[in-house]
Amino acid sequence: MRSVRQCSRTACGRAAVATLTYVYADSTAVLGPLAQHAEPHSYDLCIEHAERLTAPRGWEVVRLTPEFTPAPPSRDDLLALADAVREAGRRTEPEPVALPEAVGAVLNEAPRRGHLRVLRGEG
């Protein structure tokens, strides 16, 4: 299952739609569509942060696409969701375990103290 990449900005939990990469030699910030793989020296941004991006004085921002839109769910996403629903439907409650009568009688005779129960043992 493909995980949804989130915006790299602090405290932003929205889905990323664009990737920001810096070219330090040219003093350029390149903002393009979301990269296939997360890279350590690039930043994923949501729509809001991609649209409001500004560069430091003297730097240029190159926008490779004018508008960013969230990617629609892929076939893998839909299959993973279907598998999760199937797995949740398979889970059943464990059957209660029947205790022998002797054990049940001992548990019923033991005094209770709050939420604890004292069990008397042999020997």
mmCIF file of N, CA and C in Angstrom:
data_model
loop_
_atom_site.group_PDB
_atom_site.id
_atom_site.type_symbol
_atom_site.label_atom_id
_atom_site.label_comp_id
_atom_site.label_asym_id
_atom_site.label_seq_id
_atom_site.Cartn_x
_atom_site.Cartn_y
_atom_site.Cartn_z
ATOM 1 N N MET A 1 0.838 -1.179 0.000
ATOM 2 C CA MET A 1 0.000 0.000 0.000
ATOM 3 C C MET A 1 0.880 1.237 0.000
ATOM 4 N N ARG A 2 0.553 2.178 -0.814
ATOM 5 C CA ARG A 2 1.280 3.431 -0.907
ATOM 6 C C ARG A 2 0.789 4.338 0.212
ATOM 7 N N SER A 3 1.721 4.874 0.983
ATOM 8 C CA SER A 3 1.307 5.785 2.040
ATOM 9 C C SER A 3 1.218 7.197 1.472
ATOM 10 N N VAL A 4 0.309 7.969 1.998
ATOM 11 C CA VAL A 4 0.144 9.342 1.540
ATOM 12 C C VAL A 4 1.241 10.179 2.175
ATOM 13 N N ARG A 5 2.010 10.863 1.333
ATOM 14 C CA ARG A 5 3.063 11.723 1.861
ATOM 15 C C ARG A 5 2.448 13.020 2.322
ATOM 16 N N GLN A 6 2.939 13.510 3.442
ATOM 17 C CA GLN A 6 2.407 14.725 4.030
ATOM 18 C C GLN A 6 3.322 15.904 3.740
ATOM 19 N N CYS A 7 2.748 17.069 3.899
ATOM 20 C CA CYS A 7 3.486 18.322 3.719
ATOM 21 C C CYS A 7 4.659 18.369 4.705
ATOM 22 N N SER A 8 5.796 18.847 4.236
ATOM 23 C CA SER A 8 7.002 18.916 5.077
ATOM 24 C C SER A 8 6.984 20.073 6.056
ATOM 25 N N ARG A 9 6.070 21.027 5.897
ATOM 26 C CA ARG A 9 6.020 22.175 6.785
ATOM 27 C C ARG A 9 5.596 21.723 8.188
ATOM 28 N N THR A 10 6.174 22.334 9.193
ATOM 29 C CA THR A 10 5.889 21.996 10.576
ATOM 30 C C THR A 10 4.416 22.211 10.892
ATOM 31 N N ALA A 11 3.811 21.249 11.562
ATOM 32 C CA ALA A 11 2.420 21.283 12.026
ATOM 33 C C ALA A 11 1.404 21.255 10.889
ATOM 34 N N CYS A 12 1.806 20.897 9.691
ATOM 35 C CA CYS A 12 0.869 20.769 8.577
ATOM 36 C C CYS A 12 0.702 19.283 8.284
ATOM 37 N N GLY A 13 -0.512 18.797 8.353
ATOM 38 C CA GLY A 13 -0.771 17.378 8.132
ATOM 39 C C GLY A 13 -1.464 17.083 6.823
ATOM 40 N N ARG A 14 -1.550 18.097 5.937
ATOM 41 C CA ARG A 14 -2.247 17.881 4.665
ATOM 42 C C ARG A 14 -1.392 17.051 3.708
ATOM 43 N N ALA A 15 -2.057 16.468 2.722
ATOM 44 C CA ALA A 15 -1.374 15.641 1.726
ATOM 45 C C ALA A 15 -0.507 16.511 0.816
ATOM 46 N N ALA A 16 0.664 16.002 0.500
ATOM 47 C CA ALA A 16 1.591 16.731 -0.367
ATOM 48 C C ALA A 16 1.184 16.579 -1.831
ATOM 49 N N VAL A 17 1.333 17.666 -2.601
ATOM 50 C CA VAL A 17 1.014 17.646 -4.024
ATOM 51 C C VAL A 17 2.167 18.181 -4.869
ATOM 52 N N ALA A 18 3.197 18.744 -4.247
ATOM 53 C CA ALA A 18 4.318 19.335 -4.976
ATOM 54 C C ALA A 18 5.622 19.034 -4.240
ATOM 55 N N THR A 19 6.715 19.068 -4.999
ATOM 56 C CA THR A 19 8.035 18.849 -4.417
ATOM 57 C C THR A 19 8.898 20.075 -4.671
ATOM 58 N N LEU A 20 9.535 20.553 -3.626
ATOM 59 C CA LEU A 20 10.412 21.718 -3.690
ATOM 60 C C LEU A 20 11.855 21.253 -3.592
ATOM 61 N N THR A 21 12.669 21.707 -4.528
ATOM 62 C CA THR A 21 14.097 21.379 -4.531
ATOM 63 C C THR A 21 14.879 22.671 -4.706
ATOM 64 N N TYR A 22 15.975 22.799 -3.984
ATOM 65 C CA TYR A 22 16.818 23.992 -4.094
ATOM 66 C C TYR A 22 18.036 23.689 -4.961
ATOM 67 N N VAL A 23 18.360 24.611 -5.852
ATOM 68 C CA VAL A 23 19.601 24.551 -6.629
ATOM 69 C C VAL A 23 20.450 25.697 -6.105
ATOM 70 N N TYR A 24 21.312 25.387 -5.167
ATOM 71 C CA TYR A 24 22.073 26.418 -4.468
ATOM 72 C C TYR A 24 23.041 27.143 -5.400
ATOM 73 N N ALA A 25 23.615 26.441 -6.354
ATOM 74 C CA ALA A 25 24.588 27.059 -7.252
ATOM 75 C C ALA A 25 23.950 28.165 -8.088
ATOM 76 N N ASP A 26 22.668 28.021 -8.422
ATOM 77 C CA ASP A 26 21.971 29.014 -9.238
ATOM 78 C C ASP A 26 21.058 29.911 -8.421
ATOM 79 N N SER A 27 21.034 29.751 -7.115
ATOM 80 C CA SER A 27 20.117 30.494 -6.238
ATOM 81 C C SER A 27 18.682 30.378 -6.738
ATOM 82 N N THR A 28 18.259 29.142 -6.950
ATOM 83 C CA THR A 28 16.941 28.877 -7.518
ATOM 84 C C THR A 28 16.212 27.837 -6.673
ATOM 85 N N ALA A 29 14.925 28.076 -6.477
ATOM 86 C CA ALA A 29 14.041 27.098 -5.846
ATOM 87 C C ALA A 29 13.132 26.551 -6.942
ATOM 88 N N VAL A 30 13.132 25.238 -7.133
ATOM 89 C CA VAL A 30 12.334 24.615 -8.188
ATOM 90 C C VAL A 30 11.156 23.915 -7.540
ATOM 91 N N LEU A 31 9.953 24.310 -7.951
ATOM 92 C CA LEU A 31 8.722 23.736 -7.425
ATOM 93 C C LEU A 31 8.021 22.998 -8.559
ATOM 94 N N GLY A 32 7.882 21.699 -8.396
ATOM 95 C CA GLY A 32 7.274 20.894 -9.449
ATOM 96 C C GLY A 32 6.274 19.913 -8.890
ATOM 97 N N PRO A 33 5.748 19.042 -9.740
ATOM 98 C CA PRO A 33 4.785 18.043 -9.270
ATOM 99 C C PRO A 33 5.439 17.114 -8.252
ATOM 100 N N LEU A 34 4.621 16.444 -7.491
ATOM 101 C CA LEU A 34 5.109 15.542 -6.442
ATOM 102 C C LEU A 34 6.010 14.468 -7.054
ATOM 103 N N ALA A 35 7.212 14.345 -6.519
ATOM 104 C CA ALA A 35 8.166 13.359 -7.011
ATOM 105 C C ALA A 35 7.681 11.947 -6.685
ATOM 106 N N GLN A 36 8.114 10.991 -7.488
ATOM 107 C CA GLN A 36 7.708 9.604 -7.279
ATOM 108 C C GLN A 36 8.187 9.078 -5.923
ATOM 109 N N HIS A 37 9.396 9.451 -5.536
ATOM 110 C CA HIS A 37 9.977 8.972 -4.282
ATOM 111 C C HIS A 37 10.419 10.170 -3.447
ATOM 112 N N ALA A 38 10.297 10.054 -2.148
ATOM 113 C CA ALA A 38 10.758 11.112 -1.249
ATOM 114 C C ALA A 38 12.281 11.124 -1.239
ATOM 115 N N GLU A 39 12.844 12.279 -1.436
ATOM 116 C CA GLU A 39 14.294 12.456 -1.444
ATOM 117 C C GLU A 39 14.705 13.214 -0.188
ATOM 118 N N PRO A 40 15.893 12.936 0.337
ATOM 119 C CA PRO A 40 16.297 13.608 1.582
ATOM 120 C C PRO A 40 16.535 15.105 1.440
ATOM 121 N N HIS A 41 16.865 15.598 0.238
ATOM 122 C CA HIS A 41 17.166 17.025 0.069
ATOM 123 C C HIS A 41 16.062 17.763 -0.667
ATOM 124 N N SER A 42 14.853 17.237 -0.615
ATOM 125 C CA SER A 42 13.713 17.918 -1.227
ATOM 126 C C SER A 42 12.590 17.967 -0.199
ATOM 127 N N TYR A 43 11.621 18.813 -0.454
ATOM 128 C CA TYR A 43 10.543 19.033 0.505
ATOM 129 C C TYR A 43 9.206 18.861 -0.208
ATOM 130 N N ASP A 44 8.322 18.089 0.380
ATOM 131 C CA ASP A 44 6.988 17.903 -0.159
ATOM 132 C C ASP A 44 6.070 18.963 0.445
ATOM 133 N N LEU A 45 5.251 19.593 -0.395
ATOM 134 C CA LEU A 45 4.376 20.664 0.065
ATOM 135 C C LEU A 45 2.929 20.388 -0.322
ATOM 136 N N CYS A 46 1.996 20.852 0.510
ATOM 137 C CA CYS A 46 0.570 20.768 0.198
ATOM 138 C C CYS A 46 0.211 21.904 -0.762
ATOM 139 N N ILE A 47 -1.029 21.926 -1.223
ATOM 140 C CA ILE A 47 -1.461 22.952 -2.182
ATOM 141 C C ILE A 47 -1.263 24.358 -1.612
ATOM 142 N N GLU A 48 -1.695 24.556 -0.369
ATOM 143 C CA GLU A 48 -1.613 25.895 0.233
ATOM 144 C C GLU A 48 -0.172 26.395 0.316
ATOM 145 N N HIS A 49 0.732 25.543 0.817
ATOM 146 C CA HIS A 49 2.117 25.977 0.969
ATOM 147 C C HIS A 49 2.823 26.092 -0.382
ATOM 148 N N ALA A 50 2.437 25.287 -1.356
ATOM 149 C CA ALA A 50 3.037 25.400 -2.692
ATOM 150 C C ALA A 50 2.636 26.712 -3.353
ATOM 151 N N GLU A 51 1.392 27.120 -3.191
ATOM 152 C CA GLU A 51 0.927 28.365 -3.803
ATOM 153 C C GLU A 51 1.518 29.597 -3.127
ATOM 154 N N ARG A 52 1.773 29.530 -1.818
ATOM 155 C CA ARG A 52 2.277 30.692 -1.084
ATOM 156 C C ARG A 52 3.801 30.738 -1.018
ATOM 157 N N LEU A 53 4.485 29.829 -1.681
ATOM 158 C CA LEU A 53 5.942 29.747 -1.589
ATOM 159 C C LEU A 53 6.607 31.014 -2.112
ATOM 160 N N THR A 54 7.516 31.558 -1.341
ATOM 161 C CA THR A 54 8.360 32.672 -1.770
ATOM 162 C C THR A 54 9.810 32.283 -1.520
ATOM 163 N N ALA A 55 10.712 32.889 -2.251
ATOM 164 C CA ALA A 55 12.137 32.593 -2.104
ATOM 165 C C ALA A 55 12.833 33.763 -1.423
ATOM 166 N N PRO A 56 13.981 33.526 -0.836
ATOM 167 C CA PRO A 56 14.731 34.621 -0.235
ATOM 168 C C PRO A 56 15.130 35.668 -1.286
ATOM 169 N N ARG A 57 15.446 36.852 -0.829
ATOM 170 C CA ARG A 57 15.849 37.943 -1.728
ATOM 171 C C ARG A 57 17.063 37.493 -2.543
ATOM 172 N N GLY A 58 16.975 37.722 -3.847
ATOM 173 C CA GLY A 58 18.068 37.338 -4.736
ATOM 174 C C GLY A 58 17.890 35.944 -5.330
ATOM 175 N N TRP A 59 16.916 35.199 -4.856
ATOM 176 C CA TRP A 59 16.650 33.857 -5.369
ATOM 177 C C TRP A 59 15.490 33.921 -6.350
ATOM 178 N N GLU A 60 15.424 32.945 -7.219
ATOM 179 C CA GLU A 60 14.353 32.839 -8.199
ATOM 180 C C GLU A 60 13.555 31.568 -7.937
ATOM 181 N N VAL A 61 12.238 31.659 -8.092
ATOM 182 C CA VAL A 61 11.377 30.476 -7.953
ATOM 183 C C VAL A 61 10.955 30.038 -9.350
ATOM 184 N N VAL A 62 11.223 28.794 -9.683
ATOM 185 C CA VAL A 62 10.803 28.226 -10.961
ATOM 186 C C VAL A 62 9.664 27.260 -10.665
ATOM 187 N N ARG A 63 8.490 27.569 -11.201
ATOM 188 C CA ARG A 63 7.314 26.712 -11.028
ATOM 189 C C ARG A 63 7.126 25.911 -12.312
ATOM 190 N N LEU A 64 7.265 24.589 -12.206
ATOM 191 C CA LEU A 64 7.177 23.742 -13.384
ATOM 192 C C LEU A 64 5.733 23.513 -13.828
ATOM 193 N N THR A 65 4.797 23.596 -12.918
ATOM 194 C CA THR A 65 3.376 23.492 -13.266
ATOM 195 C C THR A 65 2.649 24.649 -12.602
ATOM 196 N N PRO A 66 1.725 25.290 -13.303
ATOM 197 C CA PRO A 66 1.045 26.448 -12.721
ATOM 198 C C PRO A 66 0.067 26.090 -11.615
ATOM 199 N N GLU A 67 -0.571 24.918 -11.702
ATOM 200 C CA GLU A 67 -1.549 24.512 -10.690
ATOM 201 C C GLU A 67 -1.208 23.125 -10.175
ATOM 202 N N PHE A 68 -1.434 22.931 -8.902
ATOM 203 C CA PHE A 68 -1.194 21.633 -8.285
ATOM 204 C C PHE A 68 -2.524 21.057 -7.836
ATOM 205 N N THR A 69 -2.772 19.834 -8.196
ATOM 206 C CA THR A 69 -4.006 19.158 -7.781
ATOM 207 C C THR A 69 -3.643 17.859 -7.105
ATOM 208 N N PRO A 70 -4.415 17.466 -6.103
ATOM 209 C CA PRO A 70 -4.149 16.191 -5.444
ATOM 210 C C PRO A 70 -4.321 15.034 -6.417
ATOM 211 N N ALA A 71 -3.480 14.052 -6.282
ATOM 212 C CA ALA A 71 -3.573 12.872 -7.146
ATOM 213 C C ALA A 71 -4.801 12.050 -6.754
ATOM 214 N N PRO A 72 -5.524 11.530 -7.744
ATOM 215 C CA PRO A 72 -6.674 10.682 -7.412
ATOM 216 C C PRO A 72 -6.189 9.368 -6.819
ATOM 217 N N PRO A 73 -7.063 8.658 -6.113
ATOM 218 C CA PRO A 73 -6.643 7.375 -5.548
ATOM 219 C C PRO A 73 -6.212 6.421 -6.662
ATOM 220 N N SER A 74 -5.131 5.735 -6.440
ATOM 221 C CA SER A 74 -4.655 4.777 -7.432
ATOM 222 C C SER A 74 -5.320 3.424 -7.200
ATOM 223 N N ARG A 75 -5.127 2.532 -8.142
ATOM 224 C CA ARG A 75 -5.679 1.178 -8.019
ATOM 225 C C ARG A 75 -5.119 0.494 -6.768
ATOM 226 N N ASP A 76 -3.843 0.723 -6.476
ATOM 227 C CA ASP A 76 -3.230 0.128 -5.285
ATOM 228 C C ASP A 76 -3.903 0.623 -4.012
ATOM 229 N N ASP A 77 -4.247 1.914 -3.961
ATOM 230 C CA ASP A 77 -4.921 2.467 -2.791
ATOM 231 C C ASP A 77 -6.275 1.799 -2.587
ATOM 232 N N LEU A 78 -7.030 1.636 -3.678
ATOM 233 C CA LEU A 78 -8.359 1.031 -3.571
ATOM 234 C C LEU A 78 -8.277 -0.434 -3.178
ATOM 235 N N LEU A 79 -7.286 -1.157 -3.709
ATOM 236 C CA LEU A 79 -7.121 -2.563 -3.332
ATOM 237 C C LEU A 79 -6.713 -2.691 -1.864
ATOM 238 N N ALA A 80 -5.844 -1.806 -1.393
ATOM 239 C CA ALA A 80 -5.427 -1.844 0.011
ATOM 240 C C ALA A 80 -6.612 -1.551 0.927
ATOM 241 N N LEU A 81 -7.458 -0.614 0.538
ATOM 242 C CA LEU A 81 -8.647 -0.306 1.328
ATOM 243 C C LEU A 81 -9.592 -1.504 1.367
ATOM 244 N N ALA A 82 -9.794 -2.150 0.233
ATOM 245 C CA ALA A 82 -10.659 -3.335 0.189
ATOM 246 C C ALA A 82 -10.098 -4.454 1.056
ATOM 247 N N ASP A 83 -8.775 -4.653 1.020
ATOM 248 C CA ASP A 83 -8.156 -5.685 1.863
ATOM 249 C C ASP A 83 -8.338 -5.375 3.342
ATOM 250 N N ALA A 84 -8.207 -4.120 3.720
ATOM 251 C CA ALA A 84 -8.373 -3.733 5.123
ATOM 252 C C ALA A 84 -9.806 -3.977 5.586
ATOM 253 N N VAL A 85 -10.783 -3.674 4.726
ATOM 254 C CA VAL A 85 -12.185 -3.904 5.085
ATOM 255 C C VAL A 85 -12.447 -5.400 5.226
ATOM 256 N N ARG A 86 -11.908 -6.199 4.306
ATOM 257 C CA ARG A 86 -12.071 -7.658 4.402
ATOM 258 C C ARG A 86 -11.464 -8.200 5.686
ATOM 259 N N GLU A 87 -10.272 -7.723 6.026
ATOM 260 C CA GLU A 87 -9.591 -8.196 7.238
ATOM 261 C C GLU A 87 -10.383 -7.827 8.487
ATOM 262 N N ALA A 88 -10.935 -6.625 8.518
ATOM 263 C CA ALA A 88 -11.731 -6.206 9.671
ATOM 264 C C ALA A 88 -12.998 -7.049 9.788
ATOM 265 N N GLY A 89 -13.560 -7.473 8.661
ATOM 266 C CA GLY A 89 -14.766 -8.299 8.683
ATOM 267 C C GLY A 89 -14.501 -9.712 9.154
ATOM 268 N N ARG A 90 -13.265 -10.182 9.017
ATOM 269 C CA ARG A 90 -12.914 -11.547 9.446
ATOM 270 C C ARG A 90 -12.735 -11.662 10.953
ATOM 271 N N ARG A 91 -12.411 -10.589 11.595
ATOM 272 C CA ARG A 91 -12.145 -10.643 13.039
ATOM 273 C C ARG A 91 -13.419 -11.007 13.787
ATOM 274 N N THR A 92 -13.297 -11.972 14.667
ATOM 275 C CA THR A 92 -14.426 -12.382 15.491
ATOM 276 C C THR A 92 -13.996 -12.332 16.950
ATOM 277 N N GLU A 93 -14.969 -12.222 17.810
ATOM 278 C CA GLU A 93 -14.676 -12.212 19.238
ATOM 279 C C GLU A 93 -14.261 -13.616 19.673
ATOM 280 N N PRO A 94 -13.279 -13.739 20.564
ATOM 281 C CA PRO A 94 -12.889 -15.068 21.034
ATOM 282 C C PRO A 94 -14.034 -15.693 21.834
ATOM 283 N N GLU A 95 -14.148 -17.004 21.698
ATOM 284 C CA GLU A 95 -15.199 -17.707 22.422
ATOM 285 C C GLU A 95 -14.865 -17.736 23.907
ATOM 286 N N PRO A 96 -15.881 -17.600 24.777
ATOM 287 C CA PRO A 96 -15.603 -17.642 26.210
ATOM 288 C C PRO A 96 -15.112 -19.028 26.612
ATOM 289 N N VAL A 97 -14.199 -19.039 27.563
ATOM 290 C CA VAL A 97 -13.623 -20.290 28.041
ATOM 291 C C VAL A 97 -14.433 -20.759 29.242
ATOM 292 N N ALA A 98 -14.865 -22.003 29.186
ATOM 293 C CA ALA A 98 -15.623 -22.576 30.301
ATOM 294 C C ALA A 98 -14.648 -23.081 31.357
ATOM 295 N N LEU A 99 -14.823 -22.636 32.591
ATOM 296 C CA LEU A 99 -13.962 -23.081 33.688
ATOM 297 C C LEU A 99 -14.560 -24.331 34.324
ATOM 298 N N PRO A 100 -13.710 -25.222 34.805
ATOM 299 C CA PRO A 100 -14.237 -26.372 35.539
ATOM 300 C C PRO A 100 -15.007 -25.903 36.773
ATOM 301 N N GLU A 101 -15.958 -26.703 37.234
ATOM 302 C CA GLU A 101 -16.809 -26.302 38.361
ATOM 303 C C GLU A 101 -16.002 -26.038 39.621
ATOM 304 N N ALA A 102 -14.948 -26.794 39.857
ATOM 305 C CA ALA A 102 -14.140 -26.615 41.066
ATOM 306 C C ALA A 102 -13.475 -25.231 41.066
ATOM 307 N N VAL A 103 -12.972 -24.802 39.942
ATOM 308 C CA VAL A 103 -12.319 -23.495 39.865
ATOM 309 C C VAL A 103 -13.355 -22.397 40.043
ATOM 310 N N GLY A 104 -14.517 -22.547 39.422
ATOM 311 C CA GLY A 104 -15.576 -21.557 39.557
ATOM 312 C C GLY A 104 -16.036 -21.412 40.992
ATOM 313 N N ALA A 105 -16.119 -22.533 41.723
ATOM 314 C CA ALA A 105 -16.544 -22.493 43.120
ATOM 315 C C ALA A 105 -15.515 -21.750 43.971
ATOM 316 N N VAL A 106 -14.227 -21.985 43.740
ATOM 317 C CA VAL A 106 -13.174 -21.309 44.495
ATOM 318 C C VAL A 106 -13.223 -19.804 44.224
ATOM 319 N N LEU A 107 -13.426 -19.404 42.976
ATOM 320 C CA LEU A 107 -13.470 -17.988 42.646
ATOM 321 C C LEU A 107 -14.665 -17.304 43.298
ATOM 322 N N ASN A 108 -15.788 -17.999 43.390
ATOM 323 C CA ASN A 108 -16.974 -17.411 43.988
ATOM 324 C C ASN A 108 -16.859 -17.306 45.503
ATOM 325 N N GLU A 109 -16.094 -18.191 46.161
ATOM 326 C CA GLU A 109 -15.961 -18.179 47.621
ATOM 327 C C GLU A 109 -14.935 -17.159 48.105
ATOM 328 N N ALA A 110 -13.964 -16.800 47.269
ATOM 329 C CA ALA A 110 -12.886 -15.921 47.707
ATOM 330 C C ALA A 110 -13.424 -14.511 47.942
ATOM 331 N N PRO A 111 -12.971 -13.858 49.041
ATOM 332 C CA PRO A 111 -13.427 -12.491 49.302
ATOM 333 C C PRO A 111 -12.842 -11.521 48.268
ATOM 334 N N ARG A 112 -13.588 -10.438 48.013
ATOM 335 C CA ARG A 112 -13.136 -9.408 47.069
ATOM 336 C C ARG A 112 -12.722 -8.170 47.842
ATOM 337 N N ARG A 113 -11.693 -7.523 47.373
ATOM 338 C CA ARG A 113 -11.240 -6.258 47.946
ATOM 339 C C ARG A 113 -11.112 -5.261 46.811
ATOM 340 N N GLY A 114 -12.130 -4.418 46.649
ATOM 341 C CA GLY A 114 -12.115 -3.456 45.545
ATOM 342 C C GLY A 114 -12.178 -4.188 44.226
ATOM 343 N N HIS A 115 -11.225 -3.929 43.378
ATOM 344 C CA HIS A 115 -11.198 -4.590 42.081
ATOM 345 C C HIS A 115 -10.332 -5.845 42.086
ATOM 346 N N LEU A 116 -9.731 -6.167 43.251
ATOM 347 C CA LEU A 116 -8.883 -7.343 43.358
ATOM 348 C C LEU A 116 -9.636 -8.485 44.009
ATOM 349 N N ARG A 117 -9.239 -9.692 43.686
ATOM 350 C CA ARG A 117 -9.858 -10.880 44.256
ATOM 351 C C ARG A 117 -8.743 -11.730 44.860
ATOM 352 N N VAL A 118 -8.947 -12.226 46.087
ATOM 353 C CA VAL A 118 -7.976 -13.062 46.757
ATOM 354 C C VAL A 118 -8.275 -14.503 46.417
ATOM 355 N N LEU A 119 -7.279 -15.224 45.911
ATOM 356 C CA LEU A 119 -7.440 -16.626 45.600
ATOM 357 C C LEU A 119 -6.714 -17.450 46.640
ATOM 358 N N ARG A 120 -7.418 -18.411 47.191
ATOM 359 C CA ARG A 120 -6.798 -19.290 48.185
ATOM 360 C C ARG A 120 -6.203 -20.495 47.478
ATOM 361 N N GLY A 121 -4.957 -20.742 47.767
ATOM 362 C CA GLY A 121 -4.278 -21.861 47.118
ATOM 363 C C GLY A 121 -4.109 -23.033 48.063
ATOM 364 N N GLU A 122 -3.836 -24.163 47.514
ATOM 365 C CA GLU A 122 -3.596 -25.363 48.304
ATOM 366 C C GLU A 122 -2.135 -25.336 48.740
ATOM 367 N N GLY A 123 -1.872 -25.412 50.038
ATOM 368 C CA GLY A 123 -0.521 -25.501 50.546
ATOM 369 C C GLY A 123 0.156 -24.281 50.734
#
